[in-house]
Coordinates of C-alpha atoms and ligand atoms in Angstrom, one line a residue:
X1482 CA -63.0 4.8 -47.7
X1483 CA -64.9 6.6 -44.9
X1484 CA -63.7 6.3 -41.3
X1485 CA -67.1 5.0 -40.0
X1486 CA -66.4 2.3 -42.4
X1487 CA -62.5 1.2 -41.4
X1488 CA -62.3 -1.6 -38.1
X1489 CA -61.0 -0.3 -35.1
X1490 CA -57.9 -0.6 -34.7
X1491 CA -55.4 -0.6 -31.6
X1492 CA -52.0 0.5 -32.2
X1493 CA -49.0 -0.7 -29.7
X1494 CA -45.8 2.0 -29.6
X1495 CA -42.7 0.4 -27.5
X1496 CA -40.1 2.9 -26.6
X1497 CA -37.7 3.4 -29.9
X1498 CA -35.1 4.7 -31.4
X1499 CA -35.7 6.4 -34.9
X1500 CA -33.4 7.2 -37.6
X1501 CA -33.7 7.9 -41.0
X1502 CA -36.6 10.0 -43.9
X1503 CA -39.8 9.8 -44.7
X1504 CA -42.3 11.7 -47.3
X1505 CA -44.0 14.1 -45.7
X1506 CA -47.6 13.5 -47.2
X1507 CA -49.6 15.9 -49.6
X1508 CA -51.4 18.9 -47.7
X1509 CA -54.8 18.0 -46.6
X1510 CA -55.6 22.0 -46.7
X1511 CA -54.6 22.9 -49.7
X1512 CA -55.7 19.3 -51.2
X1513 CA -59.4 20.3 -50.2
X1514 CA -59.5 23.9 -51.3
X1515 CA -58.3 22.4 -55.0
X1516 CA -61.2 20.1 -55.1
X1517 CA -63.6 22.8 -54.1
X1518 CA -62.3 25.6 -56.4
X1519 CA -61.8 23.2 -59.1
X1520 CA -65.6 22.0 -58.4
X1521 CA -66.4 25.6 -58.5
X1522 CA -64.4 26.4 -61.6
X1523 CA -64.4 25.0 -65.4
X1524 CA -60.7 22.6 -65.8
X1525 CA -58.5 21.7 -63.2
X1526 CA -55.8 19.4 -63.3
X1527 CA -54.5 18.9 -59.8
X1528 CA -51.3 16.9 -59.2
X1529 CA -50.0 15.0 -56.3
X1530 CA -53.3 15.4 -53.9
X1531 CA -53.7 14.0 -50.3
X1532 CA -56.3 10.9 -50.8
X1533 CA -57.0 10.6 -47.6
X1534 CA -60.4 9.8 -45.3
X1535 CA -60.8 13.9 -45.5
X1536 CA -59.8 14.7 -48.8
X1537 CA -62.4 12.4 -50.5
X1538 CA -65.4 13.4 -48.3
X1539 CA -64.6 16.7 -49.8
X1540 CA -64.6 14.8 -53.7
X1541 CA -67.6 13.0 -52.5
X1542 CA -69.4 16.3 -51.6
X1543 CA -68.2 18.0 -55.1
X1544 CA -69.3 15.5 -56.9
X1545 CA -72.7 15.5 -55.4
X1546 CA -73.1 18.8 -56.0
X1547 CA -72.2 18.3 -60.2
X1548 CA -68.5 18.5 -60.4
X1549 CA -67.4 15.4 -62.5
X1550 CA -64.1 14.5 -60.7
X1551 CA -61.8 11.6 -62.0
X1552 CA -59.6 10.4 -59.2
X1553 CA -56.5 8.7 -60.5
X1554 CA -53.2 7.2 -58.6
X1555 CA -51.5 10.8 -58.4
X1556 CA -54.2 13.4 -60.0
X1557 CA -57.3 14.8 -60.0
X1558 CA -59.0 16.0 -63.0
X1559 CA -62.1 18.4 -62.4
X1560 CA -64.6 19.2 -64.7
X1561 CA -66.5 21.7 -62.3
X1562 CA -69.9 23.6 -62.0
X1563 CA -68.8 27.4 -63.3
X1564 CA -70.5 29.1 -60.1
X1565 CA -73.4 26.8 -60.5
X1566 CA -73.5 23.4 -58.6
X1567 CA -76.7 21.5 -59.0
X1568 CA -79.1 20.6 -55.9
X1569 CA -77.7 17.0 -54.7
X1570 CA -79.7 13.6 -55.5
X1571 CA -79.2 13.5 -51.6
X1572 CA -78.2 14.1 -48.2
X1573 CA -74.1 15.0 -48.5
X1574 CA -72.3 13.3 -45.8
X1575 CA -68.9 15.4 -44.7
X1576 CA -67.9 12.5 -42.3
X1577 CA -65.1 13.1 -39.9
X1578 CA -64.4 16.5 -41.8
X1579 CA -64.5 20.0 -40.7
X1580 CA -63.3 21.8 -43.7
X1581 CA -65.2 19.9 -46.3
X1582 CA -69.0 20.5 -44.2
X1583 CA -67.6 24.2 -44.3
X1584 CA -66.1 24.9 -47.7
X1585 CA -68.9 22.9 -48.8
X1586 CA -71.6 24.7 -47.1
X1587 CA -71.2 28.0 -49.0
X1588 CA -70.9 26.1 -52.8
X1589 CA -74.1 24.6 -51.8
X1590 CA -76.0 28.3 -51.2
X1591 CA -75.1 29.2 -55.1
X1592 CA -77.5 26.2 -56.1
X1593 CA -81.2 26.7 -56.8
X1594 CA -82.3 24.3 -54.3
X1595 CA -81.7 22.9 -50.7
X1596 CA -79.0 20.6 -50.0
X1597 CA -78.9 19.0 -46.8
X1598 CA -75.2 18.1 -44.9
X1599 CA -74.8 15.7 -42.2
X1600 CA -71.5 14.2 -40.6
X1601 CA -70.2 11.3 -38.1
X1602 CA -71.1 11.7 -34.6
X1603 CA -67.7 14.3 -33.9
X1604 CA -68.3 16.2 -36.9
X1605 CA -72.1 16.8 -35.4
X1606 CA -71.1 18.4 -32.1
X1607 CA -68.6 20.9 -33.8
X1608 CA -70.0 24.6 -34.3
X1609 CA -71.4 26.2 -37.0
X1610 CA -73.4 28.5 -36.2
X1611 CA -71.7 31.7 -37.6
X1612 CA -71.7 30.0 -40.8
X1613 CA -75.0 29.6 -41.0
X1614 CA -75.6 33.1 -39.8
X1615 CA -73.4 34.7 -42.5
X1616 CA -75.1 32.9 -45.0
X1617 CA -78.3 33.9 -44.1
X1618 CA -77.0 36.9 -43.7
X1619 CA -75.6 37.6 -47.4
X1620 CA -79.3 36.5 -48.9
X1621 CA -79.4 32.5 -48.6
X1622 CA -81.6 30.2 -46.5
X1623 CA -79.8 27.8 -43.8
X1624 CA -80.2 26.2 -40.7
X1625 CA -79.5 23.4 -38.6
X1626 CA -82.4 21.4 -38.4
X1627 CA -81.8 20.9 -34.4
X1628 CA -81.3 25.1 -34.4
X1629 CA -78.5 24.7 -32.3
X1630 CA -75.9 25.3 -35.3
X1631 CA -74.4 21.9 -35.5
X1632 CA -75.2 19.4 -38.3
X1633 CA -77.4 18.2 -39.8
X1634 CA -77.6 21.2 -41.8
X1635 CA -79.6 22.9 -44.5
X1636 CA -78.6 25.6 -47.1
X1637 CA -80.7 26.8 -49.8
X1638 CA -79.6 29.4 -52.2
X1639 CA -79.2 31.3 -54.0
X1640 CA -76.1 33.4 -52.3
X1641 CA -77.0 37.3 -53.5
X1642 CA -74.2 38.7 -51.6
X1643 CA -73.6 42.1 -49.8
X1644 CA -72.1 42.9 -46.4
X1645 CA -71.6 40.2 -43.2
X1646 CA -69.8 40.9 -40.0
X1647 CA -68.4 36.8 -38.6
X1648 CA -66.5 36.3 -35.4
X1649 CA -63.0 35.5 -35.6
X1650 CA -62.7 33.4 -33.2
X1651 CA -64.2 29.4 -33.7
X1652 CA -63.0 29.0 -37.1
X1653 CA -61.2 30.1 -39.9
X1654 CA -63.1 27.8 -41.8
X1655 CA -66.1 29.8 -42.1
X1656 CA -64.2 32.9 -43.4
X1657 CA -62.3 30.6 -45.9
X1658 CA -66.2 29.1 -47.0
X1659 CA -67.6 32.5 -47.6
X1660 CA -64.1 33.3 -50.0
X1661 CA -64.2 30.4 -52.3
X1662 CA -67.9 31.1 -52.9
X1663 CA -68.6 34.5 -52.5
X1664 CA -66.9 35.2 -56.1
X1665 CA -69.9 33.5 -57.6
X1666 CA -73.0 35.2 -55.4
X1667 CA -75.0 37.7 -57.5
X1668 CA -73.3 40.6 -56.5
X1669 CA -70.4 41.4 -54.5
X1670 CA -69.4 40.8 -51.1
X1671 CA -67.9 42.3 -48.5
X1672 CA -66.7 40.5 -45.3
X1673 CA -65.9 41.7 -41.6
X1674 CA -63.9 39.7 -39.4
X1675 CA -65.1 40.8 -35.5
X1676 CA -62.4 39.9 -32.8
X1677 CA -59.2 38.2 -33.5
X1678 CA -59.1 36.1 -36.3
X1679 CA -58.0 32.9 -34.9
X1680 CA -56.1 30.1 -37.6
X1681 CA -55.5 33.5 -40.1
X1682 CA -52.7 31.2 -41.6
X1683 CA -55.3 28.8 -43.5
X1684 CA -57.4 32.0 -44.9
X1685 CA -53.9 33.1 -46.3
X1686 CA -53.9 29.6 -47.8
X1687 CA -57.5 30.3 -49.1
X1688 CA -56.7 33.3 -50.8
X1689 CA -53.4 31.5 -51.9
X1690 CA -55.5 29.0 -53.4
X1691 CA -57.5 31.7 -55.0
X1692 CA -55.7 33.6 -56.7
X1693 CA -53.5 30.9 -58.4
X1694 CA -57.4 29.8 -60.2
X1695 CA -57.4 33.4 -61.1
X1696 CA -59.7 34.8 -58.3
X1697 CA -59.3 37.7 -56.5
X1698 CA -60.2 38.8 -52.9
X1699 CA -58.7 42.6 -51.9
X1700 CA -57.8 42.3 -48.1
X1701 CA -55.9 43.9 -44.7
X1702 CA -57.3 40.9 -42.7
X1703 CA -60.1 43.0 -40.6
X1704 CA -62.2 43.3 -44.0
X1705 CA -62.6 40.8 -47.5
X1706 CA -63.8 42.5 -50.5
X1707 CA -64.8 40.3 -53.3
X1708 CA -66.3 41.0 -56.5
X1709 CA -68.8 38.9 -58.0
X1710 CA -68.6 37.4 -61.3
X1711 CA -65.5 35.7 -61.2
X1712 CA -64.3 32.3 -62.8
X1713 CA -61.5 29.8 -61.0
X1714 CA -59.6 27.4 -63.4
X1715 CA -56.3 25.3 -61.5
X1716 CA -54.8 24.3 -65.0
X1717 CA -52.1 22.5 -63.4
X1718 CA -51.7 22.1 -59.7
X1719 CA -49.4 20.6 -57.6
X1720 CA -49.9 19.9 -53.7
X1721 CA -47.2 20.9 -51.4
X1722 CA -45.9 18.7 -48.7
X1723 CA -48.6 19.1 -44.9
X1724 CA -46.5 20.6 -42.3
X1725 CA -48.7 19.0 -39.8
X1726 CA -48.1 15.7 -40.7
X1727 CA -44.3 16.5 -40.9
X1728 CA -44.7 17.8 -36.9
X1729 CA -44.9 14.2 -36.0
X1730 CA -42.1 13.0 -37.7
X1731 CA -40.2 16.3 -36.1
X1732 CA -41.3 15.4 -33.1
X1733 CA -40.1 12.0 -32.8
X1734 CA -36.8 12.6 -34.2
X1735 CA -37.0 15.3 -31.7
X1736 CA -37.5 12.7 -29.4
X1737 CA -35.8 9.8 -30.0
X1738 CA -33.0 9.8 -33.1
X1739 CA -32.7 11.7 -36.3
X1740 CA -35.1 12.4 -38.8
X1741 CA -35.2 13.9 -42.3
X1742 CA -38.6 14.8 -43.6
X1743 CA -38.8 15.6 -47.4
X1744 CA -41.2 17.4 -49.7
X1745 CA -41.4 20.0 -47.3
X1746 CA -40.9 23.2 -48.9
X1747 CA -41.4 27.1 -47.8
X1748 CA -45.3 27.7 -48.0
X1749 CA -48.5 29.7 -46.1
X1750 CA -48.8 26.6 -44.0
X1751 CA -48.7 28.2 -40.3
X1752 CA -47.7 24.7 -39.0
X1753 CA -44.5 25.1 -40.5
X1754 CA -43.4 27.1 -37.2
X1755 CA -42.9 23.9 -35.9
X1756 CA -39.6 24.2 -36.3
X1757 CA -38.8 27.4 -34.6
X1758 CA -40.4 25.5 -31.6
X1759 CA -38.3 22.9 -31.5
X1760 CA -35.4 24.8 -32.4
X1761 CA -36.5 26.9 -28.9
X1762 CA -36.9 23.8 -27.3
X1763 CA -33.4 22.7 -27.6
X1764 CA -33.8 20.5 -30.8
X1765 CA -31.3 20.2 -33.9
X1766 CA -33.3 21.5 -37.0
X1767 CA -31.8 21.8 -39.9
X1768 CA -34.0 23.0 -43.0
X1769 CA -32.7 22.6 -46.3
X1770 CA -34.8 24.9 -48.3
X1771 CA -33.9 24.1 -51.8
X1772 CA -34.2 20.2 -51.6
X1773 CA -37.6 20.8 -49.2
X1774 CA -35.7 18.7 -46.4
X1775 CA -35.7 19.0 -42.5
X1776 CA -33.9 17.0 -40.0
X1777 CA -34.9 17.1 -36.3
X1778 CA -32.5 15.6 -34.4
X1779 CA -32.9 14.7 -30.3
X1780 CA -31.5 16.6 -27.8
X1781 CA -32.4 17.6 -24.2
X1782 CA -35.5 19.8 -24.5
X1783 CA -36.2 22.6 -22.8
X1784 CA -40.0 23.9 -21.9
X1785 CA -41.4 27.1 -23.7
X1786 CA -44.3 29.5 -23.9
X1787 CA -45.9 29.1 -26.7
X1788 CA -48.9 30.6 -28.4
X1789 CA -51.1 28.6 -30.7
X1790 CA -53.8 31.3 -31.8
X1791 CA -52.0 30.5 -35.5
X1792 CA -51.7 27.0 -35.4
X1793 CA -54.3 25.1 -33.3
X1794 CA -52.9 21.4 -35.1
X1795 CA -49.7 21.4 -33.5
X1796 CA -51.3 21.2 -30.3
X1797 CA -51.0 17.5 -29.4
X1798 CA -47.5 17.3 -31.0
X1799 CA -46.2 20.5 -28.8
X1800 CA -48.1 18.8 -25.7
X1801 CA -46.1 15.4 -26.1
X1802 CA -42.9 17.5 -26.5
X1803 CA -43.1 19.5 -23.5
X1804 CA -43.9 16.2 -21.4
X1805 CA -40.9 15.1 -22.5
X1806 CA -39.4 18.5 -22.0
X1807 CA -37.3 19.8 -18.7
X1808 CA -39.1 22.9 -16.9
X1809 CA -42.1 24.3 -18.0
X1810 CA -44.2 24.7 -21.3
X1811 CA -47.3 27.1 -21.2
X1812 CA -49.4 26.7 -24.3
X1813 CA -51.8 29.6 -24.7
X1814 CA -54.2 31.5 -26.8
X1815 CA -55.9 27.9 -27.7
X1816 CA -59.5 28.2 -26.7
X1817 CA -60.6 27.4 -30.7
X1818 CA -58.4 23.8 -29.7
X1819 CA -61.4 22.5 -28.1
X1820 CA -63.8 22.3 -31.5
X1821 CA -61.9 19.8 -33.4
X1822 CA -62.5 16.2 -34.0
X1823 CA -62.8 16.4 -30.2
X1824 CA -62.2 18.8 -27.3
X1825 CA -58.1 18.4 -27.9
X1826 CA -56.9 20.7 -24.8
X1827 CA -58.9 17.7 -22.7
X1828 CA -58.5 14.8 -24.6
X1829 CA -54.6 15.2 -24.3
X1830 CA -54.5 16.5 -21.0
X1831 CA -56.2 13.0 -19.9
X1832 CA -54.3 10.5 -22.3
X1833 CA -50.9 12.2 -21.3
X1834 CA -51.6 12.0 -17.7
X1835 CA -52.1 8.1 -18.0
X1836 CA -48.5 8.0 -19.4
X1837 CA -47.7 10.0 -16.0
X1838 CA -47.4 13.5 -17.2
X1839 CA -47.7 16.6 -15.4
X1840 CA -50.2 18.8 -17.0
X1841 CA -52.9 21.2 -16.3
X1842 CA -56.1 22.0 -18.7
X1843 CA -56.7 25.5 -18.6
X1844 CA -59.6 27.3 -20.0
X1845 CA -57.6 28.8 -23.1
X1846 CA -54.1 26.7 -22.3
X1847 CA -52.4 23.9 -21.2
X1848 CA -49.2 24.5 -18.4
X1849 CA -47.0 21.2 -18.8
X1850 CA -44.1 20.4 -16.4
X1851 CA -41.5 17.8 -18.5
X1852 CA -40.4 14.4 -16.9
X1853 CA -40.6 11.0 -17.4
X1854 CA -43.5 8.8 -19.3
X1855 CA -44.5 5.4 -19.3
X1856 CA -46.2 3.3 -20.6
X1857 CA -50.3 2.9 -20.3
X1858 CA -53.3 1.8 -22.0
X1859 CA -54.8 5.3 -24.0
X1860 CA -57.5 6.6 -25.9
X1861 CA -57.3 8.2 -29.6
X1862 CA -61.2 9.4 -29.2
X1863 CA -61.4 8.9 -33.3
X1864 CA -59.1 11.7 -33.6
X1865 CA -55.9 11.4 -35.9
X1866 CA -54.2 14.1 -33.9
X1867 CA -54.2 12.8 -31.1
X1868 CA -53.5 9.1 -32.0
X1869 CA -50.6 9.9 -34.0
X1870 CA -49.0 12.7 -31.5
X1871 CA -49.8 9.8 -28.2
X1872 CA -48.0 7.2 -30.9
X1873 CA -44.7 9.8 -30.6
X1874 CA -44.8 9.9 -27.0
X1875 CA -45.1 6.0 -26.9
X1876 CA -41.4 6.6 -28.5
X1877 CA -40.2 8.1 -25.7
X1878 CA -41.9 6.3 -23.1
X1879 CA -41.2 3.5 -21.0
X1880 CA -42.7 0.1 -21.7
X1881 CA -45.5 -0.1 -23.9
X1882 CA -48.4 2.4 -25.0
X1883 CA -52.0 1.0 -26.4
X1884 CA -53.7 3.4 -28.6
X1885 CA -57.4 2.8 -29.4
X1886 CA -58.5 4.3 -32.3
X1887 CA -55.6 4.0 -34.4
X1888 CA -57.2 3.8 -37.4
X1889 CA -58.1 7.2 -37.3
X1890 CA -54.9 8.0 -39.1
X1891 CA -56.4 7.5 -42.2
X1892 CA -58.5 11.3 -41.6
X1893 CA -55.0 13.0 -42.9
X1894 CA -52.3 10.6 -42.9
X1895 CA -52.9 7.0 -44.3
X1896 CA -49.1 5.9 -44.0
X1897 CA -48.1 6.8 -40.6
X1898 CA -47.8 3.8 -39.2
X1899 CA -45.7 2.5 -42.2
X1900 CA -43.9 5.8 -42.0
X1901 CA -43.3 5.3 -38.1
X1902 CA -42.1 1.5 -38.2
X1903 CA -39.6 2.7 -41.6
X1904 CA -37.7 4.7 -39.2
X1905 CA -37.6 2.1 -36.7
X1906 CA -40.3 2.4 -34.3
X1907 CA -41.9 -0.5 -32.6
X1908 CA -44.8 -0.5 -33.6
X1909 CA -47.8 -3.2 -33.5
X1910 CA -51.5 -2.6 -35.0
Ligands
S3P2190 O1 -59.0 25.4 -43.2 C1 -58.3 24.4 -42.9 O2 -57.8 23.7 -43.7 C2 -58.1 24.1 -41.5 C3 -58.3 25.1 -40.5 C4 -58.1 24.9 -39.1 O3 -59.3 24.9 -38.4 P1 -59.9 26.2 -37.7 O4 -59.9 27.3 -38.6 O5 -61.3 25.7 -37.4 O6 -59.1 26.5 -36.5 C5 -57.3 23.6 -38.8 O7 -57.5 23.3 -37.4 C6 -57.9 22.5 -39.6 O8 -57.2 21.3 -39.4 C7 -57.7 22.8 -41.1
PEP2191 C1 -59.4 20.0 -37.3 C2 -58.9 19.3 -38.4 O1 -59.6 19.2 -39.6 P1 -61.1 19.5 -39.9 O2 -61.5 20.8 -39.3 O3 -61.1 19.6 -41.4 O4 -61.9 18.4 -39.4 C3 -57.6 18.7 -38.3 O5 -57.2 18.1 -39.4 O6 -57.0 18.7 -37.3

């Protein structure tokens, strides 16, 4: 189901106390980078994937594009393209979903043909431009047909390949594009990353992804070299456990009782530093590496500096925690924050205000003196982020918190709410 298509939905968070474990759902990142390399390669059996708003745009778009994908309870089976997806029937809608209008993009400049992507009304504000550029760049035709870089776009191939310099610093997403598909252009590629390269850990989860379908990519980071003629094949996959889903969970044991999250075990995913934050906050965290378990459990927090070049997602869950936080929290190096499913370094700096925060947007940062919250009437601007990080602070706060939006959950993390009132939470949708 597509989020355009769910009822709104408003979600009521009472101050709680929590206690006890939840799943911590399958990884939406690597979940989508299975489906496209499997698209892009012969069989792949994937097991345990996140079906989720996101994931199955991304299945949506594959299958468009030739990939015969069976979605079962617990699997995916892929029959994909071999380098060669076929030009779409028509338009390919990405809906509320960066990564899939990005990964996406690239697969579609190896067909013979133009295939058009659009998205919902966030997913057509957010940039794109040195996507576009890049592909141009390595021999394919694209554009956005407003020529301002956002969607709708067009890409025609056919990818020949060669050498592209791409800015570092919107999104990884565009680097991690050009190394799922580049392996398939007519000759091969090389890439140069200008500038920091901002959320490196999800291009470490690309190449991850990579390799184990039998890819290669020869890297330091500043420079990709990929050869072409390549083949993927994920025989049998399994899906790790999304450490930015867990961070909510963390969080609100953090905040108010004990938590165990399972199915978390060691992996690429930057987000897992959640847990050295909370353990500098003042937090219990206890991480039990073999079973894949972690338990947050409250205690007073203390503020921190903290910078989020790395991991951009943890940005509404770190903001709720310093609110609640004594002294000071500085959150910096988070400029890319602002191109997600909606300007986040705003969108939380308003919504945590209402609950009586102190906080202050900065151009590349948010500085965040701790106290009490309470209780007010907020806004999730369709974003699943920052819904579920304002339904933890609702934990914590006094009285009651309204979140509009709720249903936006379903982007990454279908059962939160169910996951939220099985530890204890007062909840109300
Ligand atoms: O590639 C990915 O799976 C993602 C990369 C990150 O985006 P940017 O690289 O745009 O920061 C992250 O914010 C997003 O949720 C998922
Ligand atoms: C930004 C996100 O995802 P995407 O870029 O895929 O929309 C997210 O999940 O926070």
């Amino acid at each position: 189901m597509l989020p355009h298509t769910l009822n709104k939905m408003i979600a009521k968070v009472k101050k709680s106390e929590v206690w006890g474990s939840v799943e911590a759902p399958p990884s939406k990142s690597y979940t989508h980078r299975a489906i496209v390399i499997g698209s892009l390669g012969q069989y792949s059996r994937i097991e345990g994937p996140l079906l989720s708003a996101d994931t199955l745009a991304t299945v949506g778009a594959c299958r468009a594009m030739g990939a015969e994908i069976n979605v079962k309870d617990r699997e995916l089976e892929i029959a994909g393209v071999i380098g060669r997806p076929k030009v779409p029937d028509d338009v390919i809608n990405a809906a509320n979903s960066g990564t899939t209008l990005r990964l996406c993009m690239s697969m579609a400049s190896l067909a013979e043909g133009a295939t058009v992507f659009t998205g919902d009304a966030s997913l057509r504000k957010r940039p794109n431009g040195p996507l576009i550029q890049a592909l141009n760049d390595l021999g394919a035709i694209c554009y956005s047909t407003r020529f301002n870089g956002l969607a709708p776009i067009v890409v025609q191939g056919v990818l020949q390949g060669g050498e592209v310099t791409i800015g570092g610093g919107i999104s990884s997403q565009f680097i991690s594009s050009l190394l799922i598909s580049c392996p398939f252009a007519k000759r091969g590629t090389v890439i140069k990353v200008e500038g920091e390269l901002k959320s490196r850990p999800y291009v470490e989860v690309t190449l991850e992804m990579i390799e184990k379908a039998g890819g290669s990519v020869a890297t330091d980071f500043r420079e990709f070299h990929i050869e072409s003629d390549q083949e993927y094949s994920l025989k049998s996959y399994r899906v790790p456990g999304d450490f930015s889903s867990a961070s909510y969970m963390m969080a609100a044991g953090a905040l108010a009782g004990k938590v165990t999250v399972n199915n978390l075990f060691e992996s690429r995913q930057g987000d897992a530093a959640i847990m050295e934050h909370l353990l500098e906050m003042g937090a219990n965290v206890y991480w039990d590496r073999e079973k894949g378990s972690v338990t947050v459990e409250q205690a007073e927090l203390k503020g921190i500096d903290v910078d989020v070049g790395k991991t951009p997602d943890l940005v509404p869950t770190l903001a709720v925690l310093a609110a609640c936080a004594k002294g000071k929290t500085h959150i910096t190096n988070a400029a890319h924050v602002r191109y997600k499913e909606t300007d986040r370094l705003h969108a939380i700096t308003v919504e945590l205000k209402k609950m009586g925060a102190d906080i202050v947007e900065e151009p590349d940062g948010l500085v965040i003196t701790g106290g009490k919250l309470k209780g007010a009437s907020v806004e999730g601007y369709d974003d699943h982020r920052i819904v579920m990080a304002l339904a933890v602070a609702g934990l914590a706060a006094s009285g009651t918190i309204s979140i509009s939006t709720a249903e936006s959950v379903s982007i990454s993390y279908p059962g939160f709410f169910d996951d939220l009132k099985r530890i204890g939470a007062k909840v109300e949708l």
